[in-house]
Coordinates of C-alpha atoms and ligand atoms in Angstrom, one line a residue:
X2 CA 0.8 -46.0 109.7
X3 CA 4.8 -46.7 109.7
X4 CA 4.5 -43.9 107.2
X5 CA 2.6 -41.1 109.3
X6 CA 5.4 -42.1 111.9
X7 CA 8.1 -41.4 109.8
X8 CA 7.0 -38.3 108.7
X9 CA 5.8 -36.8 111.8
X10 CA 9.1 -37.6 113.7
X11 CA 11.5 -37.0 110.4
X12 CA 9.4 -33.3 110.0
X13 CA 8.2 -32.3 113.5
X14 CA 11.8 -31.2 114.7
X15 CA 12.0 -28.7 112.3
X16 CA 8.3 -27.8 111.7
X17 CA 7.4 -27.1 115.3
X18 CA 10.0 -24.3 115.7
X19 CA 8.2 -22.0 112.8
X20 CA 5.0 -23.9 113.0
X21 CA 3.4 -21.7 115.7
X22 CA 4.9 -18.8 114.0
X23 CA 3.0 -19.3 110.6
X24 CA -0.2 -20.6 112.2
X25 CA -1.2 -17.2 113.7
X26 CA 0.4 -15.8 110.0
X27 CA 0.2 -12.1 109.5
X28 CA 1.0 -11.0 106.4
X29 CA 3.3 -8.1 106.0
X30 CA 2.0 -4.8 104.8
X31 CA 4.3 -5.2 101.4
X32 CA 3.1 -8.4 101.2
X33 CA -0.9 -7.1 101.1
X34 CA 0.6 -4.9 98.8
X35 CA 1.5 -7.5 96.5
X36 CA -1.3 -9.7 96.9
X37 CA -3.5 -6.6 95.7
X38 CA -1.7 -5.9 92.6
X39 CA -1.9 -9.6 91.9
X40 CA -5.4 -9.7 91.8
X41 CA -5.2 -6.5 89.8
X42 CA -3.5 -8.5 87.1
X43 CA -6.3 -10.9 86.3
X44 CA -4.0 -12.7 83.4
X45 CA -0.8 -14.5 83.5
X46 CA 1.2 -16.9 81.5
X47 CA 2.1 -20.4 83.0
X48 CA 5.6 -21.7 81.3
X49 CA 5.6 -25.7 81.6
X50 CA 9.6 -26.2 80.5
X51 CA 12.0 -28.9 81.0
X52 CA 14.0 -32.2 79.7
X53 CA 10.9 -33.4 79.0
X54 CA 9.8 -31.1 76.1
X55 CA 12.7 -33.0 74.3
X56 CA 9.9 -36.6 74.2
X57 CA 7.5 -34.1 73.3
X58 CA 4.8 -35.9 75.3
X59 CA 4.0 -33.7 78.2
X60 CA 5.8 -33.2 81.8
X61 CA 4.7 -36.8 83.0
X62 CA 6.3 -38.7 80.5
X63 CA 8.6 -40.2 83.2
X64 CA 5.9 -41.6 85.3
X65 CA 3.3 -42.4 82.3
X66 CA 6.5 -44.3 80.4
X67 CA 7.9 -45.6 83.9
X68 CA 11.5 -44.1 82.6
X69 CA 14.4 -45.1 84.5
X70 CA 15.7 -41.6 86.7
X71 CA 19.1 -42.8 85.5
X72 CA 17.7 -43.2 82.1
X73 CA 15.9 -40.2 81.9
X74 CA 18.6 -37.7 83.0
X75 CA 20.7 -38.5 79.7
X76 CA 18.0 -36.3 78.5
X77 CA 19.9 -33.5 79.9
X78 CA 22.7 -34.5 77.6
X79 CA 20.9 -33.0 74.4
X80 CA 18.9 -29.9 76.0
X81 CA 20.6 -27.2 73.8
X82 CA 17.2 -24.8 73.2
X83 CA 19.1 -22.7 70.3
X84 CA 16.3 -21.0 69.3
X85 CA 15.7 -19.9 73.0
X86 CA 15.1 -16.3 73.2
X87 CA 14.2 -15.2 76.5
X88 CA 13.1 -11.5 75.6
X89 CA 11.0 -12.7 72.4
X90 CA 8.5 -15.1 74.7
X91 CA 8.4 -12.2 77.3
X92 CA 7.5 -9.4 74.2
X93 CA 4.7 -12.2 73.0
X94 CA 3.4 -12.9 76.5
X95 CA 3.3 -9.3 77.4
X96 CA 1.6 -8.4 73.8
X97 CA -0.8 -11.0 74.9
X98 CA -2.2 -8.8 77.5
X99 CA -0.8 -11.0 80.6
X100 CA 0.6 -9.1 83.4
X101 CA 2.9 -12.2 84.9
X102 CA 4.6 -15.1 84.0
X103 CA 4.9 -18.8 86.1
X104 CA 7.4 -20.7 85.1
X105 CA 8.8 -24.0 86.0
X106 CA 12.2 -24.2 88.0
X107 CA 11.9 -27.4 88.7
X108 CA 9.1 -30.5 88.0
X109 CA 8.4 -33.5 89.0
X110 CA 11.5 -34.9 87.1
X111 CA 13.7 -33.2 88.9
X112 CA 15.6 -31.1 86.4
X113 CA 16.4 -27.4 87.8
X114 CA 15.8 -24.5 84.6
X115 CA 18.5 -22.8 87.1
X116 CA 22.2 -23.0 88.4
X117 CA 22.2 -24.5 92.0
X118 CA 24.4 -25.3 94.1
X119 CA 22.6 -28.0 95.8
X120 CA 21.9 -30.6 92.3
X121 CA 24.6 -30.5 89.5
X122 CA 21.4 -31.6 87.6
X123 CA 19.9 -28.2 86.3
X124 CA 20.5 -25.9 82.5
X125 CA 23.8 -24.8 83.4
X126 CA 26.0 -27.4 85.3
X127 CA 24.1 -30.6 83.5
X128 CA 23.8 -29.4 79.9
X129 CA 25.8 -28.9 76.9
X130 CA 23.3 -25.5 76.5
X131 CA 24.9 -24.2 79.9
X132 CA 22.8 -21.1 80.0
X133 CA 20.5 -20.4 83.4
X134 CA 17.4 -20.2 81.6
X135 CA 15.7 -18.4 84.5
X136 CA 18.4 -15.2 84.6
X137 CA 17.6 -14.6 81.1
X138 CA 14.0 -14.7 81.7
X139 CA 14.1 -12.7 84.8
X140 CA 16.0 -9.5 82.9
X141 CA 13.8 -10.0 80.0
X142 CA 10.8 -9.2 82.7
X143 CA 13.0 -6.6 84.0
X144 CA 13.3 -4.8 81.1
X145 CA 9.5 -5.3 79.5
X146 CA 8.4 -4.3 83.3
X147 CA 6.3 -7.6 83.5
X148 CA 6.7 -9.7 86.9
X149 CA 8.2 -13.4 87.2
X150 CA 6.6 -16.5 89.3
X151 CA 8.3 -19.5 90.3
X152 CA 6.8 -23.0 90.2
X153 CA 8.5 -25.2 92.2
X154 CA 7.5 -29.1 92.5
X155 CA 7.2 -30.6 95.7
X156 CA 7.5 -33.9 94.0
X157 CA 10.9 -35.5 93.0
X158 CA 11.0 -39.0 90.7
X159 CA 14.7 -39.0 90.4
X160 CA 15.8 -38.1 93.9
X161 CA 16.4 -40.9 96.4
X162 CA 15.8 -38.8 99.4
X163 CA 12.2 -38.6 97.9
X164 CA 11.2 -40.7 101.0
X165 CA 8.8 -42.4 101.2
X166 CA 7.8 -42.4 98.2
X167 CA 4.3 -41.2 97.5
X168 CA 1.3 -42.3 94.8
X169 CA 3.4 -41.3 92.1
X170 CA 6.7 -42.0 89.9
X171 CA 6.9 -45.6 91.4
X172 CA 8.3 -47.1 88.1
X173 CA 11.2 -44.4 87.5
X174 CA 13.3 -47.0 89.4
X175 CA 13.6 -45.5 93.1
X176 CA 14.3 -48.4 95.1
X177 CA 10.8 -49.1 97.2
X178 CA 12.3 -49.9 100.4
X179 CA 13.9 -46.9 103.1
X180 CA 16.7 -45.9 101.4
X181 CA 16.2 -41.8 101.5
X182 CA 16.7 -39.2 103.8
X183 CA 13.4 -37.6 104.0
X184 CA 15.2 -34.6 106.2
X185 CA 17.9 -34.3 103.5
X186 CA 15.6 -33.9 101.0
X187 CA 13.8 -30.6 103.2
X188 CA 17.1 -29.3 103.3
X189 CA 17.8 -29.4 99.6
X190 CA 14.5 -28.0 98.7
X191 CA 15.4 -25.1 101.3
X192 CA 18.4 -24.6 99.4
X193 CA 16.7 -24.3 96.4
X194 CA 14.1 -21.9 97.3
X195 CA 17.1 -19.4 98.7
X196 CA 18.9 -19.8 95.6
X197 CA 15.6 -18.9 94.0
X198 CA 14.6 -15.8 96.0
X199 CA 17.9 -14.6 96.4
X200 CA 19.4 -14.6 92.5
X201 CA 16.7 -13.2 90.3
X202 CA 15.5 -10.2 91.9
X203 CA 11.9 -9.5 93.0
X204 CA 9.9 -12.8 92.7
X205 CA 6.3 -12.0 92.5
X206 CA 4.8 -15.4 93.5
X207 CA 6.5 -19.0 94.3
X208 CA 3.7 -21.5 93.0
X209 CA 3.8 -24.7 94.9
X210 CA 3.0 -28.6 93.7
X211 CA 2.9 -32.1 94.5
X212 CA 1.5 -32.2 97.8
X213 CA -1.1 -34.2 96.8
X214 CA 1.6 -37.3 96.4
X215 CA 1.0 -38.2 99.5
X216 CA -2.9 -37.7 100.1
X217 CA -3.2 -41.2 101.5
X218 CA -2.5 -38.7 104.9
X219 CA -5.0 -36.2 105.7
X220 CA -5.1 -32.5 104.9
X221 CA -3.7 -32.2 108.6
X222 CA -0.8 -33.9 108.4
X223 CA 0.3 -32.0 104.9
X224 CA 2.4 -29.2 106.4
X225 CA 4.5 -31.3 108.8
X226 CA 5.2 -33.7 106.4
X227 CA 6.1 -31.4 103.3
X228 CA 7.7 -28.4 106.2
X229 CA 5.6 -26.1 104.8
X230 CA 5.7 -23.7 106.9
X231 CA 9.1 -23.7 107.3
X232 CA 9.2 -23.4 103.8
X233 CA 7.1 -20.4 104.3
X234 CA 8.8 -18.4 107.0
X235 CA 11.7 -18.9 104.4
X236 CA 10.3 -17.4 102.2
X237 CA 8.3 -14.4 103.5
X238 CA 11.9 -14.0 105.4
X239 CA 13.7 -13.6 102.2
X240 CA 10.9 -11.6 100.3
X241 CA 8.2 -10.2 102.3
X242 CA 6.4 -9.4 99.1
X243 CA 6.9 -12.8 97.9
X244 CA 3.0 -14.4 97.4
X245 CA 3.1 -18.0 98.9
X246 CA 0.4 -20.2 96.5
X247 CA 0.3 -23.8 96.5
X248 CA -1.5 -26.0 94.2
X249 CA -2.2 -29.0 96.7
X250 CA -6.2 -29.1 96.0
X251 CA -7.4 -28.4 99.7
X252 CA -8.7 -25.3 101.4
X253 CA -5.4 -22.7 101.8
X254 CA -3.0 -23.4 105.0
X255 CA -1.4 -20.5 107.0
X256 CA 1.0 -18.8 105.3
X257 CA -0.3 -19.0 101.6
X258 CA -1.0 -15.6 100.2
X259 CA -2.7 -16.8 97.4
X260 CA -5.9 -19.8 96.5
X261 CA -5.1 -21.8 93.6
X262 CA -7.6 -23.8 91.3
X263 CA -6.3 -26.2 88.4
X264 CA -8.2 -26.3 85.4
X265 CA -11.1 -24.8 86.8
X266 CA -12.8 -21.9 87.8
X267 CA -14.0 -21.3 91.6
X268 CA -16.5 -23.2 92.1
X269 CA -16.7 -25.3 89.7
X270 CA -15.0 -28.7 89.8
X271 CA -15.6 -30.2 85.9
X272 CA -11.8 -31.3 86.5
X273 CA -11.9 -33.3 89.8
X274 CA -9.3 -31.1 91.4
X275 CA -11.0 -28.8 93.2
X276 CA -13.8 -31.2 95.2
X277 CA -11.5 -31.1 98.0
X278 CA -11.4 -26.7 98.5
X279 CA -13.7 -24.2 99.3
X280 CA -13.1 -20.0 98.0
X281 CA -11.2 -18.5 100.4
X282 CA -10.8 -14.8 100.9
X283 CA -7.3 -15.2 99.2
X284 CA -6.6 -13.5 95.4
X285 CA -7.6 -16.5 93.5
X286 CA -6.2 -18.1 90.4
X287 CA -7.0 -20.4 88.4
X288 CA -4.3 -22.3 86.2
X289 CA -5.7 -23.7 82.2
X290 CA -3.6 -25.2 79.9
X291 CA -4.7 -24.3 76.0
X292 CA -4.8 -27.5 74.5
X293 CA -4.8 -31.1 76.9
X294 CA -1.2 -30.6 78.2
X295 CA 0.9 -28.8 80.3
X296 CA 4.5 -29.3 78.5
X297 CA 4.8 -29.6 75.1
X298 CA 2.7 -32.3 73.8
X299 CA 3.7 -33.0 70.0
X300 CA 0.5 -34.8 69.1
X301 CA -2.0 -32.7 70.9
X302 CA -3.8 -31.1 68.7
X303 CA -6.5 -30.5 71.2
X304 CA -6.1 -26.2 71.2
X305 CA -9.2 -24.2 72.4
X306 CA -10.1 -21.2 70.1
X307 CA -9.1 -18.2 71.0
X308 CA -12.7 -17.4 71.4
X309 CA -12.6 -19.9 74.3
X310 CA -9.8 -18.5 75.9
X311 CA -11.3 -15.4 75.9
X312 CA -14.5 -16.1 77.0
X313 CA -12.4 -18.7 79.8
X314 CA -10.6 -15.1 80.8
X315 CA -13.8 -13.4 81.8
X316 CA -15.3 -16.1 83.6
X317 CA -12.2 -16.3 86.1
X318 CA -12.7 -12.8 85.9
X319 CA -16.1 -12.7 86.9
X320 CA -15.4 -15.5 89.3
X321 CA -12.7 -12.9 90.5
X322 CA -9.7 -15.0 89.9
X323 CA -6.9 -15.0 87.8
X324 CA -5.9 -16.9 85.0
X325 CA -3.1 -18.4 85.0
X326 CA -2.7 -20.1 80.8
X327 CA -0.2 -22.4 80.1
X328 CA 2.2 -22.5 77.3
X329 CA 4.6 -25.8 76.7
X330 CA 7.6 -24.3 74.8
X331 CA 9.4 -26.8 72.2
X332 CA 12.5 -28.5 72.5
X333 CA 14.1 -25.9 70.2
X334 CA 12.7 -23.2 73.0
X335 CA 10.2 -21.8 70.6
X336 CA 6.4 -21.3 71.7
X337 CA 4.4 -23.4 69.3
X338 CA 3.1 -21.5 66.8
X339 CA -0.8 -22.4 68.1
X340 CA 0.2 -20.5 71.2
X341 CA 1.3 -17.6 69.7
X342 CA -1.7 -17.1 67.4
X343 CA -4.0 -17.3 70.1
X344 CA -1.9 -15.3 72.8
X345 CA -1.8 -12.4 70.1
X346 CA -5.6 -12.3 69.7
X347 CA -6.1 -12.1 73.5
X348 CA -3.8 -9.3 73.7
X349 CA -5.9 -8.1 70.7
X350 CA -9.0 -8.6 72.8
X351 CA -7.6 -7.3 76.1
X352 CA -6.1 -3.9 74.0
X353 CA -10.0 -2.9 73.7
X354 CA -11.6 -4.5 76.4
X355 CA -8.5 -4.4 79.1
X356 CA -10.9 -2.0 81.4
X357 CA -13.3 -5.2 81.8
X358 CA -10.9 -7.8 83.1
X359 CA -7.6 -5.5 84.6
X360 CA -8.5 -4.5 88.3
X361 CA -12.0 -5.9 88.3
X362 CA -13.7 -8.0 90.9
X363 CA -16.3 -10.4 90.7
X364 CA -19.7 -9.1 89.1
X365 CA -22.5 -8.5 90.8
X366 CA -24.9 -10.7 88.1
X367 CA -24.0 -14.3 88.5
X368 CA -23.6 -16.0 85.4
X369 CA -26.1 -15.9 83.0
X370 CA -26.8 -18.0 79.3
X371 CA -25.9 -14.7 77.7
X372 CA -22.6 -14.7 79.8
X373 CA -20.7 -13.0 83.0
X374 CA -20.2 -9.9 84.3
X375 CA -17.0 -8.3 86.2
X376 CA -17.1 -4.8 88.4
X377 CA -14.5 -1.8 89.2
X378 CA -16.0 0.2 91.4
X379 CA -19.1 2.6 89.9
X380 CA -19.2 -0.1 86.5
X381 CA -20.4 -2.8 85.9
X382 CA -18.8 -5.0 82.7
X383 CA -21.8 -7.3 80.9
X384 CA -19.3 -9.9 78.9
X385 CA -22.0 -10.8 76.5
X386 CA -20.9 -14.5 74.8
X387 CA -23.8 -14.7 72.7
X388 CA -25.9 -12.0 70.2
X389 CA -29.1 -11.1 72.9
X390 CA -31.8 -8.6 71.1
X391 CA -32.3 -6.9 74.8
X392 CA -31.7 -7.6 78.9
X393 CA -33.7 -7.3 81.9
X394 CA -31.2 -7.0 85.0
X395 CA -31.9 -6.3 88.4
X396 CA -30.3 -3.8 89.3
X397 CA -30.5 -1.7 93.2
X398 CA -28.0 1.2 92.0
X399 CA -29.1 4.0 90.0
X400 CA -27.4 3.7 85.8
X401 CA -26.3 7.0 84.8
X402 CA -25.2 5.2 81.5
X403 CA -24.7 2.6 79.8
X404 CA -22.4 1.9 76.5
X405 CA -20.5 -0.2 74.7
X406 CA -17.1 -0.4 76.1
X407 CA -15.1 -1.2 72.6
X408 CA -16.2 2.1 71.2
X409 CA -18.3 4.0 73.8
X410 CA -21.4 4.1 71.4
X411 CA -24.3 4.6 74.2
X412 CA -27.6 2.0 74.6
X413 CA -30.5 3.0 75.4
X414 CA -32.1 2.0 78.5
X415 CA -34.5 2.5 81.5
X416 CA -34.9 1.7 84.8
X417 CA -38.0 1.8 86.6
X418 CA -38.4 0.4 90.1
X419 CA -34.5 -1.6 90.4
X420 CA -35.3 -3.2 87.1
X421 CA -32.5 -1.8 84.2
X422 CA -33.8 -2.8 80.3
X423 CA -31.3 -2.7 77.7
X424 CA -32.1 -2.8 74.1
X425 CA -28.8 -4.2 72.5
X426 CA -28.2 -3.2 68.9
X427 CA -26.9 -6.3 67.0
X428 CA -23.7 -6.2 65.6
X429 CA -22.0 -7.1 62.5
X430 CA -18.3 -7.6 63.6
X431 CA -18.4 -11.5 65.4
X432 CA -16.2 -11.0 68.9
X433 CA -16.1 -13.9 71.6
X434 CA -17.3 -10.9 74.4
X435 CA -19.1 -7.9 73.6
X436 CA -18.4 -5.9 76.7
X437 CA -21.3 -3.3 77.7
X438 CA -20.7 -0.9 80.4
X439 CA -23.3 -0.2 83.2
X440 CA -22.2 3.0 85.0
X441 CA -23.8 4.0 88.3
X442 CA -24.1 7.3 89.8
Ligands
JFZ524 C1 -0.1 -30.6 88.6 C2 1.1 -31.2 88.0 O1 1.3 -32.6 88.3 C3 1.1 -31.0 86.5 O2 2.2 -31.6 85.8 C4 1.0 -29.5 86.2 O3 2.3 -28.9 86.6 C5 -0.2 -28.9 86.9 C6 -0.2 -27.5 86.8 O4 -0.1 -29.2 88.3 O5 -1.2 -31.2 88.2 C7 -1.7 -32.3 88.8 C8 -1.9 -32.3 90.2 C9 -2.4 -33.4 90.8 C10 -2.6 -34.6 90.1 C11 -2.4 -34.6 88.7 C12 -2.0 -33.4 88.1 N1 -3.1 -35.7 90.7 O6 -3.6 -35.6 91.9 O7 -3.0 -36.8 90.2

């Protein structure tokens, strides 16, 4: 209770002033702009990158090893990437068929990828590497035309003005009692965000995390205690066609432009993330990692098949969402080689059956044991997952034709009475989703 308090008198000064602004929240016309070509791009790659690739077990290490903040920052001292090549992971990810890239500014840890101004701690003023690891990225996406997202973590382990403290990091030796500036910390992030949306040119999304920290208060209380829609205004202010998302497991607040999901697809909740949210009219995405971890994990061997990932692609896709497939980089700043194999036989995939997923909205078959199915206007994309001799779909529109969509071989069919019959040749070359195209008159 002391807690709620705190918050709500530490966060209602500044929230109230923008609060009514963002509550009756109309997005700009650049900004429904953007969010249409984001759900256009049905694929993007999420970068997980940080001090902690250097432990090589995941982004929590800090709070699953209880590290010391103090302790951990010396981690900084040795982050010299050398094999970082900003342009080669953009030419890998955009061969990969994704359309977008998230990447990490700043985690949980604390550890800015950026120069600031408002923590020395970040790749350029804390390292011996001294390079801003996000300029390089963002001209690398200038010049290979692909468009650059910004996680940023609401959660800090390391900072003191992390105050209170929330569920997690309570062993990385933050002192438990009031010793933090909870409005000081608003301010930094503030900072942050500016430096953010003002130093690396268009930002196409900034991809919010850690609300769920402090849960213990309900969904209502979230925005006043985090200043989210201060946050917000700031942004929108700074980049009308900057898409607000935030990855706090509830139903979307005013302001966010975008519905995430973790680990699962709308809907579903396999995870235990998404209990908590409904599907929103937001463009909706939905964030995988490809083996069990977000950063790099040097003992997870766990990797889905790139038949997986594919097949994982057209189910957001039919769910109409985008996927958002995560990639922890190594220490040395090379993508594992696991990731690589697999991101170049999606793009292999996508370079065939692009017109499927690209632009497409949900399907108008739910999903079926055979598999999904995605739409763009007059067609209608069958994913099939599994060999089927022949289909029986219902079907009100009339077919003019129907075909495969790899190499535009027709299939026979007939429709009598709303009721479409396909007979489905079998064939010989294995693919994770053979895409047949229904199209109406
Ligand atoms: C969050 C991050 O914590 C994680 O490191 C990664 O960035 C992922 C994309 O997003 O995942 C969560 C969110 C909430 C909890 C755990 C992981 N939780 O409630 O314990």
């Amino acid at each position: 209770m002391k807690r709620i308090l705190f918050f709500l008198v530490a966060a209602s000064l500044c929230a109230a002033v923008s609060a009514s602004a963002q509550e009756g929240y109309v997005p700009s016309a650049e900004n429904l702009a953007a969010r249409e070509r984001f759900a256009g791009d049905r694929f993007g790659i999420f970068i997980h990158w940080g001090l902690y690739a250097q432990p090589g077990r995941g982004e929590w290490v800090m709070q699953q090893q209880n590290i010391d903040y103090r302790e951990y920052a010396r981690l900084a001292n040795s982050f010299y990437p050398s094999k970082f090549d900003a342009r080669a992971w953009v030419r890998a990810i955009k061969a990969g068929g994704a359309r977008y890239i998230t990447i990490t500014s700043r985690h949980h840890d604390g550890f800015s990828l950026f120069r600031s101004a408002a923590t020395p701690y970040n790749a350029v003023d804390g390292t011996p590497f001294g390079r801003d690891i996000l300029a390089e990225l963002a001209e690398a996406c200038r010049e290979e035309g692909i468009r650059l997202h910004f996680y940023y973590s609401h959660v800090d382990w390391g900072r003191l003005d992390y105050w209170p403290r929330g569920r997690t990091g309570l062993g990385t030796g933050r002192p438990e009692g009031n010793a933090g500036d909870w409005a000081h910390y608003q301010e930094f992030m503030k900072a942050q965000l500016t430096e953010l949306l003002t130093q690396y040119g268009p930002v196409g999304a900034i991809w919010f995390d850690g609300v769920w920290d402090h849960d213990a208060e309900p969904r209502e209380a979230q925005p006043a205690i985090w200043g989210l829609y201060d946050q917000y205004a700031l942004i929108h202010r700074l980049q009308p066609g900057c898409l607000v998302g935030n990855n706090h497991h509830l139903d979307p607040f005013p302001g966010e432009d975008i519905q995430i999901f973790e680990k699962d697809v709308p809907g579903e909740n396999e995870a235990g993330f998404s209990g908590g949210q409904g599907i929103s009219r937001l463009p909706l995405e939905t964030c995988q990692t490809m083996n069990n971890s977000w950063g790099y994990n040097i003992t997870d061997r766990s990797y889905k098949s790139a038949d997986d990932l594919i097949r994982y692609l057209a189910r957001t896709a039919a769910k109409g969402a985008n996927l958002l497939l995560n990639i922890g980089p190594r220490p040395d700043g090379t993508l594992p080689d696991e990731a690589l194999e697999r991101l170049a036989e999606i793009g292999r995939w996508l370079s065939v059956n692009g017109d499927s997923i690209y632009g497409t909205q949900a399907g108008d078959i739910e999903e079926q044991p055979w598999g999904v199915s995605s739409r763009k206007g007059k067609v209608l994309y069958l994913h099939l997952f599994r060999p089927v001799e022949s289909l029986q779909l219902e079907l009100a529109e009339k077919v003019r034709s129907v075909a495969f969509l790899a190499d535009g071989k027709p299939l026979p069919f007939t429709q009598k009475k709303g009721m479409v019959s396909l007979t489905i040749p079998s064939s010989a070359d294995a693919t994770p989703d053979r895409v047949i195209a229904i199209t109406f008159r």
